[in-house]
């Protein structure tokens, strides 16, 4: 799994590109996590959501976080220990069916992970059962992609035959309206569905390339032979020229933030 290999590079400060951590704080704030609440964080990665959630619940609450990649879990557990947040736990588990007792959480969070699951719609239905009456869900996913990076003739796609993560079955949840429909079908009441603009600025293609080793794009980068790397960097530099200005090379994906509550029982 690409995230197991990417764990050490994921969201690394050394690149100076804040992305997942600001989004994690936005998600926790959108969920309105309060002191004393019991929170579950699914696909927790390196803790972008987990850490602010634990700060928000404080020691009278709890955060149970899960990720499928053992190295993500080990590194994040060490971060949690270093920050003295003993009311937060991190364990290896599949977010599709996490080891959480029914009706035991006040808030369920999943930052940038739902579309990686093979069956996001089924997962949402299961997640609803983990929430107490009145419980809340907050999820972030990719919204509209930056067109320059998503074209089928993007040089990295042509060279590697891969489309980063976009051939995963869970990608259908990213279609306009799909997440809102899935939440309603699962018995949630939608409370927010917003697109948030982002603008990541890299010095140049090489800077982006180093940062992308910590993301799912790594699966494409791994396929490029070292001997072919200079030519690939040249191709990408030409490709991205329209997104370069005095500040650097821009990547501007939008992010969808969705919140929902457990609605009235159906039937
Ligand atoms: C893009 S990262 C997001 C991590 C974190 N929530 C954040 O906002 O930075 C996606 C994470 O999902 C995890 N993941 C992928 N499939 C999973 C699954 N079936 N169950 C649990 N975690 C999964 C990966 O290991 C990775 O850590």
Short mmCIF file of C-alpha atoms and ligand atoms in Angstrom, two decimals, residues 1 3-4 10-11 20-21 24 41-49 66-69 72 93-96 110-113 115-118 140, ligand 1:
data_model
loop_
_atom_site.label_atom_id
_atom_site.label_comp_id
_atom_site.label_asym_id
_atom_site.label_seq_id
_atom_site.Cartn_x
_atom_site.Cartn_y
_atom_site.Cartn_z
CA UNK A 1 0.00 0.00 0.00
CA UNK A 3 0.75 5.08 2.25
CA UNK A 4 2.80 2.51 4.15
CA UNK A 10 3.93 12.30 4.64
CA UNK A 11 3.29 15.99 5.40
CA UNK A 20 -2.96 18.17 5.46
CA UNK A 21 -2.49 19.79 8.86
CA UNK A 24 -7.23 18.73 9.64
CA UNK A 41 -10.76 9.53 13.58
CA UNK A 42 -10.65 7.14 10.62
CA UNK A 43 -7.70 6.91 8.18
CA UNK A 44 -5.78 9.09 10.63
CA UNK A 45 -2.46 9.12 8.73
CA UNK A 46 0.11 11.23 10.57
CA UNK A 47 -2.50 12.82 12.85
CA UNK A 48 -3.53 15.97 10.96
CA UNK A 49 -7.07 15.52 12.32
CA UNK A 66 -7.24 4.16 13.17
CA UNK A 67 -5.23 3.71 9.98
CA UNK A 68 -4.49 0.73 7.77
CA UNK A 69 -0.76 1.51 7.37
CA UNK A 72 1.61 5.63 9.85
CA UNK A 93 -7.56 -1.02 11.54
CA UNK A 94 -9.53 -0.81 8.32
CA UNK A 95 -11.74 2.29 8.28
CA UNK A 96 -14.33 0.32 6.36
CA UNK A 110 -12.35 11.20 8.32
CA UNK A 111 -9.89 13.58 6.68
CA UNK A 112 -8.96 12.91 3.04
CA UNK A 113 -9.52 9.17 3.37
CA UNK A 115 -12.33 8.05 -1.38
CA UNK A 116 -9.51 5.56 -0.68
CA UNK A 117 -11.94 2.96 0.64
CA UNK A 118 -13.25 0.34 -1.80
CA UNK A 140 -13.03 16.04 3.85
C1 LIG B 1 -4.40 11.17 2.38
S1 LIG B 1 -4.08 10.31 3.89
C2 LIG B 1 -5.05 11.23 5.06
C3 LIG B 1 -4.51 11.11 6.46
C4 LIG B 1 -5.07 12.08 7.49
N1 LIG B 1 -6.46 11.81 7.79
C5 LIG B 1 -4.86 13.50 7.06
O1 LIG B 1 -5.85 14.22 6.93
O2 LIG B 1 -3.71 13.88 6.85
C6 LIG B 1 -5.02 8.84 3.71
C7 LIG B 1 -4.77 7.82 4.81
O3 LIG B 1 -5.75 6.79 4.66
C8 LIG B 1 -5.16 5.57 5.05
N2 LIG B 1 -5.99 4.50 4.52
C9 LIG B 1 -6.16 4.11 3.22
N3 LIG B 1 -7.05 3.11 3.14
C10 LIG B 1 -7.45 2.85 4.41
C11 LIG B 1 -8.37 1.93 4.99
N4 LIG B 1 -9.06 1.05 4.23
N5 LIG B 1 -8.55 1.94 6.33
C12 LIG B 1 -7.86 2.81 7.11
N6 LIG B 1 -6.98 3.70 6.62
C13 LIG B 1 -6.77 3.74 5.29
C14 LIG B 1 -3.76 5.67 4.50
O4 LIG B 1 -2.89 4.75 5.12
C15 LIG B 1 -3.42 7.13 4.79
O5 LIG B 1 -2.78 7.27 6.02
#
